[in-house]
Amino acid sequence: MTAPLSRRSFLRMSSLAAGAAAIGAPLLGEREMAMAAMSAGMQKVAATSPNAVMINFNENPLGPSEAARKAAVELLPQAGRYLHPLQDELAELLARQLGLSLDAVDLYAGSGIALDATTMAFTGPDAPLVVADPSYEQPTQMAAIRKAPVHKVPLRKDYSHDVKAMAGAASNAGLIYICNPNNPTGTVTTRADIEWLLANKPKGAVVLVDEAYIHFSDAPSVLDLVAAGKDLVVLRTFSKLYGMAGMRLGVVAARPDLLARIQAFRTGGGTALPVMTVAAAIASLKEPGLVAQRKQLNASVRDDTIGWLRSKGYACTPSQSNCFMVDVRRPGPGFAAQLAARDVVVGRSWPVWPNHMRISVGTAEEMRRFKTAFAAVIDGKVPVQKVADTSHLRSADFLALA
Ligand SMILES: Cc1ncc(COP(=O)(O)O)c(C=O)c1O
């Protein structure tokens, strides 16, 4: 398997993330947040070790399905055109599959852009954001740009969102963010809780349910509540189960009046999407059994890894997703650095849970290497000093690594 990031881009991102952190600017997106949380040693491994196990971005190691790859490649010769009819075909197919009318669905080049636009649209100095803690940080960072107050509500003991506390957190709340399943815990909040929140939230607030990981879980979607006209925005992405993170495609579902408010913050001057991505998405949606097959594979590797960690005495969150948190009972970043010294790059720790690390589910072989490295760290084994293979590096990389 090739390394998911080029070394040059990894090095560039490391310095961007460090620079943004230094001036207090927000770090937008999974990648930037992961980079900012990585120690210099971990960044070095990720940047220089092509065979490192990269289980730090919640990516899908399988990549796009065979049919999606074929569709993208076949479309390449036409990529000199915007191909709006193809985009319309995708929107219609999605709307049909999701049980929504066409005017309740919008497409963006990644759900992260839509997440930003939604936060911009519904938060502000007098319209706070309410989020769970720990949860995905991107809305919190965008709220800082909006100068919107942020209310962080701890997850309940069962790791679900505490919807009662979230509904009561701010009477003037603009946006309440529910990530279901939650990133980083992989845990699920029940539909009954989301229905309760919609019925009991402050009047002017919009509820944003981020279903980026829902395909991996048994949690029922709340898309039908969009169709029912609720104050609800639902996000989906092709980055996770469909394995298309690098191809960039996200879906926003909401009432047309809410979509228009989000649309006002869409950057890029138009709605055109990468055409090969559109072709790959259509092929993915038409592939029978793809979701069930990938869901089952992810669950079996995840449950095996969690079972192993628990057998060693390390508590894990009861995940239904492609990531989970493990409590390593000592500072997570230090533990992660020791794994990185063994060529295994894991996810970040959240300030509210400093002794946990987020683990993304890789292939069975990657998780075997993760277990070996984890066992070596807890056994206190000293990592073998490797002579790094630097033949692929250019002189500029050496300077950046110095
Ligand atoms: C919960 C959640 N929402 C949204 C995103 C953004 O995904 P993308 O922009 O790749 O669609 C991520 C990325 O990791 C995520 O974890």
Short mmCIF file of C-alpha atoms in Angstrom, two decimals, residues 7 11-12 14-15 18 39-41 43-45 47-48 390 393-402:
data_model
loop_
_atom_site.label_atom_id
_atom_site.label_comp_id
_atom_site.label_asym_id
_atom_site.label_seq_id
_atom_site.Cartn_x
_atom_site.Cartn_y
_atom_site.Cartn_z
CA ARG A 7 5.92 13.49 1.98
CA LEU A 11 5.67 18.48 5.47
CA ARG A 12 3.83 21.48 4.05
CA SER A 14 2.85 20.28 9.28
CA SER A 15 4.22 23.76 8.90
CA ALA A 18 2.02 24.82 13.27
CA SER A 39 4.40 15.51 17.72
CA ALA A 40 7.41 16.33 15.55
CA GLY A 41 8.49 12.69 15.82
CA GLN A 43 5.15 13.87 11.71
CA LYS A 44 8.59 12.73 10.75
CA VAL A 45 7.51 9.07 10.64
CA ALA A 47 6.47 12.05 6.24
CA THR A 48 9.42 9.75 5.74
CA THR A 390 15.92 8.33 2.57
CA LEU A 393 13.66 12.37 -0.35
CA ARG A 394 14.73 15.52 -2.14
CA SER A 395 17.08 18.05 -0.63
CA ALA A 396 14.19 20.40 0.27
CA ASP A 397 12.67 17.63 2.36
CA PHE A 398 15.89 17.21 4.32
CA LEU A 399 15.86 20.90 5.12
CA ALA A 400 12.23 20.70 6.28
CA LEU A 401 13.01 17.65 8.40
CA ALA A 402 16.02 19.19 10.04
#
